[in-house]
Short mmCIF file of C-alpha atoms in Angstrom, two decimals:
data_model
loop_
_atom_site.label_atom_id
_atom_site.label_comp_id
_atom_site.label_asym_id
_atom_site.label_seq_id
_atom_site.Cartn_x
_atom_site.Cartn_y
_atom_site.Cartn_z
CA MET A 1 102.44 60.20 106.17
CA LEU A 2 103.42 59.36 109.38
CA VAL A 3 107.54 60.85 110.71
CA GLY A 4 108.72 59.78 113.62
CA GLY A 5 109.39 62.30 115.33
CA ALA A 6 112.99 64.81 115.47
CA GLU A 7 112.74 65.57 111.13
CA GLY A 8 114.69 68.28 110.06
CA ARG A 9 113.26 71.91 110.12
CA THR A 10 116.14 73.46 108.00
CA GLY A 11 118.70 72.76 105.35
CA GLU A 12 116.75 70.98 102.36
CA ALA A 13 114.18 69.18 105.78
CA ARG A 14 112.98 66.33 103.01
CA VAL A 15 110.40 64.70 104.96
CA LEU A 16 108.68 68.08 105.66
CA ALA A 17 109.88 69.25 102.36
CA GLU A 18 107.96 66.22 101.05
CA PHE A 19 105.13 66.98 102.86
CA VAL A 20 104.21 69.48 101.68
CA ARG A 21 104.13 68.02 98.55
CA LEU A 22 101.92 66.04 99.15
CA ALA A 23 99.77 68.90 100.38
CA GLY A 24 99.13 70.80 97.04
CA GLY A 25 103.25 72.26 97.14
CA ASP A 26 102.69 76.61 96.89
CA ARG A 27 99.20 75.79 97.41
CA ALA A 28 99.04 73.31 100.47
CA ARG A 29 96.96 74.56 103.39
CA LEU A 30 98.12 73.95 105.61
CA PRO A 31 97.22 73.90 110.21
CA VAL A 32 99.63 73.15 112.12
CA ALA A 33 98.44 72.13 115.28
CA THR A 34 100.33 72.12 118.17
CA VAL A 35 98.47 69.78 121.05
CA ALA A 36 101.01 67.51 122.10
CA THR A 37 103.68 69.77 122.87
CA GLU A 38 103.95 72.50 125.97
CA LEU A 39 104.76 74.96 123.84
CA PRO A 40 102.64 75.96 121.13
CA ALA A 41 103.77 79.04 120.36
CA GLU A 42 107.92 77.77 119.60
CA VAL A 43 106.79 74.85 118.40
CA GLY A 44 104.65 76.03 116.13
CA GLY A 45 106.17 78.35 114.77
CA ASP A 46 109.92 76.92 114.22
CA TYR A 47 107.60 74.62 111.18
CA LEU A 48 105.52 77.95 110.63
CA THR A 49 108.76 78.86 109.34
CA ALA A 50 110.21 75.42 107.92
CA PHE A 51 106.32 75.16 105.54
CA ARG A 52 107.28 78.87 104.92
CA ARG A 53 110.34 78.34 103.54
CA LEU A 54 109.73 75.14 101.71
CA GLY A 55 107.06 77.09 99.63
CA CYS A 56 103.71 76.75 101.85
CA LYS A 57 101.75 79.93 101.76
CA ASP A 58 99.15 79.12 103.22
CA ALA A 59 100.19 77.46 106.51
CA ARG A 60 98.75 77.85 109.93
CA PRO A 61 98.30 77.31 113.69
CA LEU A 62 95.74 74.90 114.91
CA ASP A 63 96.10 76.04 118.52
CA ILE A 64 93.99 73.58 120.96
CA PRO A 65 94.71 74.36 124.63
CA ASP A 66 91.66 72.74 125.69
CA ARG A 67 88.59 70.94 125.27
CA ALA A 68 86.30 73.31 125.00
CA LYS A 69 88.45 74.57 121.85
CA ALA A 70 88.01 71.21 120.79
CA ALA A 71 84.77 71.21 120.75
CA ASP A 72 84.28 74.24 119.30
CA PRO A 73 82.44 74.36 115.95
CA ALA A 74 84.46 77.53 114.33
CA THR A 75 87.84 74.78 115.52
CA ALA A 76 87.05 72.42 113.30
CA ALA A 77 86.14 74.40 110.52
CA LYS A 78 89.64 76.23 110.54
CA LEU A 79 90.14 72.25 109.35
CA ASP A 80 87.93 72.95 106.49
CA PRO A 81 89.97 74.23 104.48
CA ALA A 82 93.14 72.12 104.92
CA THR A 83 95.43 69.61 102.39
CA GLY A 84 96.83 69.02 104.99
CA VAL A 85 97.08 68.82 108.82
CA PHE A 86 100.55 68.25 110.51
CA SER A 87 100.51 67.37 114.01
CA THR A 88 103.81 68.62 116.13
CA GLY A 89 105.24 66.57 118.32
CA GLY A 90 106.00 66.04 122.14
CA LYS A 91 103.49 64.39 124.69
CA GLN A 92 101.78 61.98 122.41
CA LEU A 93 98.69 61.26 124.89
CA ARG A 94 97.69 65.27 124.87
CA ILE A 95 96.48 64.53 122.26
CA THR A 96 93.63 61.77 122.74
CA HIS A 97 93.47 64.19 126.42
CA LEU A 98 92.30 67.10 123.65
CA ILE A 99 90.85 65.96 121.15
CA GLY A 100 90.18 62.52 120.76
CA GLY A 101 86.06 62.56 120.35
CA ALA A 102 85.84 65.84 119.96
CA PRO A 103 84.67 67.76 116.74
CA VAL A 104 88.02 68.78 115.49
CA ASP A 105 88.58 65.05 115.53
CA ALA A 106 85.97 65.01 113.39
CA ALA A 107 86.65 67.55 111.14
CA PRO A 108 86.89 67.22 107.47
CA THR A 109 88.86 68.48 105.40
CA ALA A 110 90.25 68.32 101.95
CA ALA A 111 92.07 65.92 100.22
CA GLY A 112 95.40 65.79 101.37
CA PRO A 113 97.26 63.72 103.91
CA ARG A 114 97.61 64.17 107.45
CA CYS A 115 100.64 64.14 110.11
#
């Protein structure tokens, strides 16, 4: 599921609500990847709040500030139980620069959407 950006995180938050539904609803396990943003705590926190409000009981941050963290097998292992992976907006080139070709980029996840 691709989101074009600037989706609402308050109110009905229809796009995010549909993402939660597709990822398993109240059983969804959603890491929120903050790779693209230069404000990971702030932006990630906003999404975590929204996903939890929309019924996802297991939304957690996935901060990958550098290539070393992307190459760490422990980081990739955090994706194993995921039923969806949400990437925040920001500078999209940071995603390919920081995780492209790294173990976290190829990590398997449980069935579910990646956004």
